[in-house]
PDB file of C-alpha atoms in Angstrom:
ATOM      1  CA  UNK A   3      -5.842  18.892  -3.668  1.00  0.00           C
ATOM      2  CA  UNK A   4      -1.886  19.683  -3.355  1.00  0.00           C
ATOM      3  CA  UNK A   5      -1.961  23.289  -2.285  1.00  0.00           C
ATOM      4  CA  UNK A   6       0.403  22.043   0.228  1.00  0.00           C
ATOM      5  CA  UNK A   7       3.835  20.088  -0.078  1.00  0.00           C
ATOM      6  CA  UNK A   8       3.219  16.125  -0.064  1.00  0.00           C
ATOM      7  CA  UNK A   9       4.682  14.257   2.679  1.00  0.00           C
ATOM      8  CA  UNK A  10       5.212  10.749   2.506  1.00  0.00           C
ATOM      9  CA  UNK A  11       5.836   8.775   5.989  1.00  0.00           C
ATOM     10  CA  UNK A  12       5.510   6.183   8.088  1.00  0.00           C
ATOM     11  CA  UNK A  13       2.467   6.350  10.515  1.00  0.00           C
ATOM     12  CA  UNK A  14       2.787   8.100  13.409  1.00  0.00           C
ATOM     13  CA  UNK A  15       0.590   9.323  16.012  1.00  0.00           C
ATOM     14  CA  UNK A  16      -0.539  12.247  14.466  1.00  0.00           C
ATOM     15  CA  UNK A  17      -1.634  10.877  11.510  1.00  0.00           C
ATOM     16  CA  UNK A  18      -4.077   8.705  13.254  1.00  0.00           C
ATOM     17  CA  UNK A  19      -7.112  11.169  12.775  1.00  0.00           C
ATOM     18  CA  UNK A  20      -6.336  11.485   9.367  1.00  0.00           C
ATOM     19  CA  UNK A  21      -6.047   7.654   8.562  1.00  0.00           C
ATOM     20  CA  UNK A  22      -9.259   6.950  10.280  1.00  0.00           C
ATOM     21  CA  UNK A  23     -11.078   9.648   8.040  1.00  0.00           C
ATOM     22  CA  UNK A  24      -9.004   7.500   5.066  1.00  0.00           C
ATOM     23  CA  UNK A  25     -10.456   4.356   6.482  1.00  0.00           C
ATOM     24  CA  UNK A  26     -13.745   5.916   6.471  1.00  0.00           C
ATOM     25  CA  UNK A  27     -13.391   7.161   2.794  1.00  0.00           C
ATOM     26  CA  UNK A  28     -12.713   3.906   1.493  1.00  0.00           C
ATOM     27  CA  UNK A  29     -15.696   2.054   3.131  1.00  0.00           C
ATOM     28  CA  UNK A  30     -18.355   4.749   2.039  1.00  0.00           C
ATOM     29  CA  UNK A  31     -17.185   3.868  -1.370  1.00  0.00           C
ATOM     30  CA  UNK A  32     -17.107   0.630  -0.686  1.00  0.00           C
ATOM     31  CA  UNK A  33     -13.277  -0.053  -1.535  1.00  0.00           C
ATOM     32  CA  UNK A  34     -13.099  -1.938   1.814  1.00  0.00           C
ATOM     33  CA  UNK A  35     -14.374  -5.321  -0.637  1.00  0.00           C
ATOM     34  CA  UNK A  36     -11.239  -5.310  -1.973  1.00  0.00           C
ATOM     35  CA  UNK A  37      -8.869  -3.603   0.094  1.00  0.00           C
ATOM     36  CA  UNK A  38      -9.560  -5.324   3.601  1.00  0.00           C
ATOM     37  CA  UNK A  39      -5.880  -6.210   5.124  1.00  0.00           C
ATOM     38  CA  UNK A  40      -7.194  -5.641   8.669  1.00  0.00           C
ATOM     39  CA  UNK A  41     -10.313  -3.984  10.223  1.00  0.00           C
ATOM     40  CA  UNK A  42     -10.293  -0.283   8.877  1.00  0.00           C
ATOM     41  CA  UNK A  43     -11.197   1.001  11.927  1.00  0.00           C
ATOM     42  CA  UNK A  44      -9.631   4.192  14.090  1.00  0.00           C
ATOM     43  CA  UNK A  45      -8.406   1.612  16.791  1.00  0.00           C
ATOM     44  CA  UNK A  46      -6.700  -0.253  13.928  1.00  0.00           C
ATOM     45  CA  UNK A  47      -5.329   3.203  12.818  1.00  0.00           C
ATOM     46  CA  UNK A  48      -4.481   3.972  16.112  1.00  0.00           C
ATOM     47  CA  UNK A  49      -2.816   0.742  16.474  1.00  0.00           C
ATOM     48  CA  UNK A  50      -1.181   1.138  13.335  1.00  0.00           C
ATOM     49  CA  UNK A  51       0.450   4.549  14.736  1.00  0.00           C
ATOM     50  CA  UNK A  52       2.369   2.748  17.472  1.00  0.00           C
ATOM     51  CA  UNK A  53       3.368  -0.500  15.856  1.00  0.00           C
ATOM     52  CA  UNK A  54       7.575  -1.002  16.292  1.00  0.00           C
ATOM     53  CA  UNK A  55       8.282  -4.247  14.811  1.00  0.00           C
ATOM     54  CA  UNK A  56      10.115  -4.095  10.896  1.00  0.00           C
ATOM     55  CA  UNK A  57       7.037  -4.682   8.720  1.00  0.00           C
ATOM     56  CA  UNK A  58       6.054  -0.752   7.712  1.00  0.00           C
ATOM     57  CA  UNK A  59       2.584   1.431   7.022  1.00  0.00           C
ATOM     58  CA  UNK A  60       2.877   4.342   5.316  1.00  0.00           C
ATOM     59  CA  UNK A  61       1.073   7.740   4.256  1.00  0.00           C
ATOM     60  CA  UNK A  62       1.269   9.803   1.748  1.00  0.00           C
ATOM     61  CA  UNK A  63      -0.403  13.415   2.936  1.00  0.00           C
ATOM     62  CA  UNK A  64      -0.892  16.669   2.766  1.00  0.00           C
ATOM     63  CA  UNK A  65      -2.356  19.087   4.778  1.00  0.00           C
ATOM     64  CA  UNK A  66      -3.622  16.894   7.392  1.00  0.00           C
ATOM     65  CA  UNK A  67      -5.569  14.438   4.730  1.00  0.00           C
ATOM     66  CA  UNK A  68      -4.063  10.884   3.644  1.00  0.00           C
ATOM     67  CA  UNK A  69      -4.563  10.323  -0.120  1.00  0.00           C
ATOM     68  CA  UNK A  70      -3.012   6.883   0.382  1.00  0.00           C
ATOM     69  CA  UNK A  71      -1.716   3.999   2.570  1.00  0.00           C
ATOM     70  CA  UNK A  72       0.509   1.374   1.954  1.00  0.00           C
ATOM     71  CA  UNK A  73       2.409  -1.217   3.821  1.00  0.00           C
ATOM     72  CA  UNK A  74       4.995  -3.826   3.465  1.00  0.00           C
ATOM     73  CA  UNK A  75       4.155  -6.814   5.807  1.00  0.00           C
ATOM     74  CA  UNK A  76       5.670  -9.847   6.744  1.00  0.00           C
ATOM     75  CA  UNK A  77       9.201  -9.286   8.426  1.00  0.00           C
ATOM     76  CA  UNK A  78       7.376  -9.628  11.431  1.00  0.00           C
ATOM     77  CA  UNK A  79       6.004 -13.228  11.025  1.00  0.00           C
ATOM     78  CA  UNK A  80       9.535 -13.821   9.781  1.00  0.00           C
ATOM     79  CA  UNK A  81       8.963 -13.646   6.130  1.00  0.00           C
ATOM     80  CA  UNK A  82      11.770 -12.524   3.488  1.00  0.00           C
ATOM     81  CA  UNK A  83       9.651 -11.176   1.268  1.00  0.00           C
ATOM     82  CA  UNK A  84       7.115  -8.553   2.378  1.00  0.00           C
ATOM     83  CA  UNK A  85       3.716  -8.491   1.272  1.00  0.00           C
ATOM     84  CA  UNK A  86       2.761  -4.801  -0.261  1.00  0.00           C
ATOM     85  CA  UNK A  87      -0.157  -3.162   0.015  1.00  0.00           C
ATOM     86  CA  UNK A  88      -1.581   0.174  -1.293  1.00  0.00           C
ATOM     87  CA  UNK A  89      -4.679   2.365  -1.393  1.00  0.00           C
ATOM     88  CA  UNK A  90      -5.321   5.365  -2.715  1.00  0.00           C
ATOM     89  CA  UNK A  91      -8.451   8.095  -1.309  1.00  0.00           C
ATOM     90  CA  UNK A  92     -10.667   7.916  -4.178  1.00  0.00           C
ATOM     91  CA  UNK A  93     -10.473  11.755  -4.948  1.00  0.00           C
ATOM     92  CA  UNK A  94      -6.822  11.118  -5.436  1.00  0.00           C
ATOM     93  CA  UNK A  95      -7.120   8.273  -8.176  1.00  0.00           C
ATOM     94  CA  UNK A  96      -5.702   8.919 -11.587  1.00  0.00           C
ATOM     95  CA  UNK A  97      -3.259  11.515 -10.625  1.00  0.00           C
ATOM     96  CA  UNK A  98      -0.002   9.493 -10.341  1.00  0.00           C
ATOM     97  CA  UNK A  99       0.257   9.760  -7.269  1.00  0.00           C
ATOM     98  CA  UNK A 100      -0.205   5.345  -7.124  1.00  0.00           C
ATOM     99  CA  UNK A 101       3.252   5.023  -9.052  1.00  0.00           C
ATOM    100  CA  UNK A 102       5.284   7.976  -7.141  1.00  0.00           C
ATOM    101  CA  UNK A 103       3.864   5.859  -3.813  1.00  0.00           C
ATOM    102  CA  UNK A 104       4.892   2.661  -5.144  1.00  0.00           C
ATOM    103  CA  UNK A 105       8.352   3.680  -5.947  1.00  0.00           C
ATOM    104  CA  UNK A 106       8.762   4.782  -2.478  1.00  0.00           C
ATOM    105  CA  UNK A 107       7.417   1.657  -0.526  1.00  0.00           C
ATOM    106  CA  UNK A 108       9.692   0.062  -2.751  1.00  0.00           C
ATOM    107  CA  UNK A 109      12.502   1.803  -1.723  1.00  0.00           C
ATOM    108  CA  UNK A 110      11.510   1.180   1.911  1.00  0.00           C
ATOM    109  CA  UNK A 111      11.746  -2.441   0.856  1.00  0.00           C
ATOM    110  CA  UNK A 112      15.025  -2.021   0.017  1.00  0.00           C
ATOM    111  CA  UNK A 113      16.178  -0.343   2.601  1.00  0.00           C
ATOM    112  CA  UNK A 114      14.954  -3.602   4.897  1.00  0.00           C
ATOM    113  CA  UNK A 115      17.085  -5.861   2.743  1.00  0.00           C
ATOM    114  CA  UNK A 116      13.760  -6.757   0.670  1.00  0.00           C
ATOM    115  CA  UNK A 117      15.444  -8.706  -2.302  1.00  0.00           C
ATOM    116  CA  UNK A 118      11.855  -8.113  -3.785  1.00  0.00           C
ATOM    117  CA  UNK A 119       8.078  -7.641  -2.635  1.00  0.00           C
ATOM    118  CA  UNK A 120       4.988  -9.716  -3.407  1.00  0.00           C
ATOM    119  CA  UNK A 121       1.249  -8.478  -3.528  1.00  0.00           C
ATOM    120  CA  UNK A 122      -2.207  -9.654  -4.259  1.00  0.00           C
ATOM    121  CA  UNK A 123      -4.719  -8.217  -6.892  1.00  0.00           C
ATOM    122  CA  UNK A 124      -7.968  -8.937  -8.313  1.00  0.00           C
ATOM    123  CA  UNK A 125      -7.841 -10.506 -11.751  1.00  0.00           C
ATOM    124  CA  UNK A 126     -10.357  -7.427 -13.210  1.00  0.00           C
ATOM    125  CA  UNK A 127      -8.724  -4.732 -11.724  1.00  0.00           C
ATOM    126  CA  UNK A 128      -7.019  -3.856 -14.770  1.00  0.00           C
ATOM    127  CA  UNK A 129      -5.859  -0.115 -13.581  1.00  0.00           C
ATOM    128  CA  UNK A 130      -4.105  -1.772 -10.639  1.00  0.00           C
ATOM    129  CA  UNK A 131      -2.764  -4.529 -12.829  1.00  0.00           C
ATOM    130  CA  UNK A 132      -1.520  -2.264 -15.749  1.00  0.00           C
ATOM    131  CA  UNK A 133       0.820  -0.306 -13.175  1.00  0.00           C
ATOM    132  CA  UNK A 134       1.737  -3.302 -11.601  1.00  0.00           C
ATOM    133  CA  UNK A 135       3.465  -4.508 -14.759  1.00  0.00           C
ATOM    134  CA  UNK A 136       4.697  -1.384 -15.820  1.00  0.00           C
ATOM    135  CA  UNK A 137       6.450  -0.913 -11.963  1.00  0.00           C
ATOM    136  CA  UNK A 138       8.183  -4.379 -13.104  1.00  0.00           C
ATOM    137  CA  UNK A 139       4.995  -7.063 -11.647  1.00  0.00           C
ATOM    138  CA  UNK A 140       5.479 -10.644 -12.880  1.00  0.00           C
ATOM    139  CA  UNK A 141       1.952 -12.487 -12.113  1.00  0.00           C
ATOM    140  CA  UNK A 142       1.878 -16.151 -10.962  1.00  0.00           C
ATOM    141  CA  UNK A 143      -0.631 -18.160 -13.191  1.00  0.00           C
ATOM    142  CA  UNK A 144      -4.051 -17.559 -11.705  1.00  0.00           C
ATOM    143  CA  UNK A 145      -5.299 -20.045  -8.618  1.00  0.00           C
ATOM    144  CA  UNK A 146      -8.415 -17.864  -7.130  1.00  0.00           C
ATOM    145  CA  UNK A 147      -9.736 -14.655  -8.055  1.00  0.00           C
ATOM    146  CA  UNK A 148      -6.456 -12.802  -7.159  1.00  0.00           C
ATOM    147  CA  UNK A 149      -3.423 -12.731  -8.841  1.00  0.00           C
ATOM    148  CA  UNK A 150      -0.058 -13.283  -6.621  1.00  0.00           C
ATOM    149  CA  UNK A 151       2.742 -10.553  -7.983  1.00  0.00           C
ATOM    150  CA  UNK A 152       6.763 -10.486  -7.418  1.00  0.00           C
ATOM    151  CA  UNK A 153       8.845  -7.301  -8.114  1.00  0.00           C
ATOM    152  CA  UNK A 154      12.204  -8.010  -8.072  1.00  0.00           C
ATOM    153  CA  UNK A 155      14.052  -4.980  -6.080  1.00  0.00           C
ATOM    154  CA  UNK A 156      17.519  -5.411  -7.882  1.00  0.00           C
ATOM    155  CA  UNK A 157      16.098  -4.671 -11.501  1.00  0.00           C
ATOM    156  CA  UNK A 158      15.109  -0.960 -11.078  1.00  0.00           C
ATOM    157  CA  UNK A 159      15.048  -0.537 -15.216  1.00  0.00           C
ATOM    158  CA  UNK A 160      11.480  -0.204 -14.991  1.00  0.00           C
ATOM    159  CA  UNK A 161      11.504   2.055 -12.303  1.00  0.00           C
TER     160      UNK A 161
END
């Protein structure tokens, strides 16, 4: 899968067809049931590539293929603590890419001056919860079907 260099970057116009393919793979797998921060459409991929606010939309791509997609959102609405969202291509799961990409997103948040980040995860998504906890996320007591976790970006001991 990684015969070419892996690139972590902000989504740009050349990523649009790759991102659309990625969105389709998520939908085909049924992952849109759990990852639905916005419509997973070609129009949305194009819109993301044109975004000019503080919010960040990023990809991990190799050889014209998106393997991971992540975002840091909330700054554009005035929040100091962005919400982090991440999804991996079904074929990239279990490779260690999620950890590396999360660290990249954490660094992007630090560069924007965020003191910490937050995310939501379903209770039964044990693999993701273990990853997030290993990265320093602490979860609030559950109030619905998802947990809300926060990671202090000033504490780098877990990274």
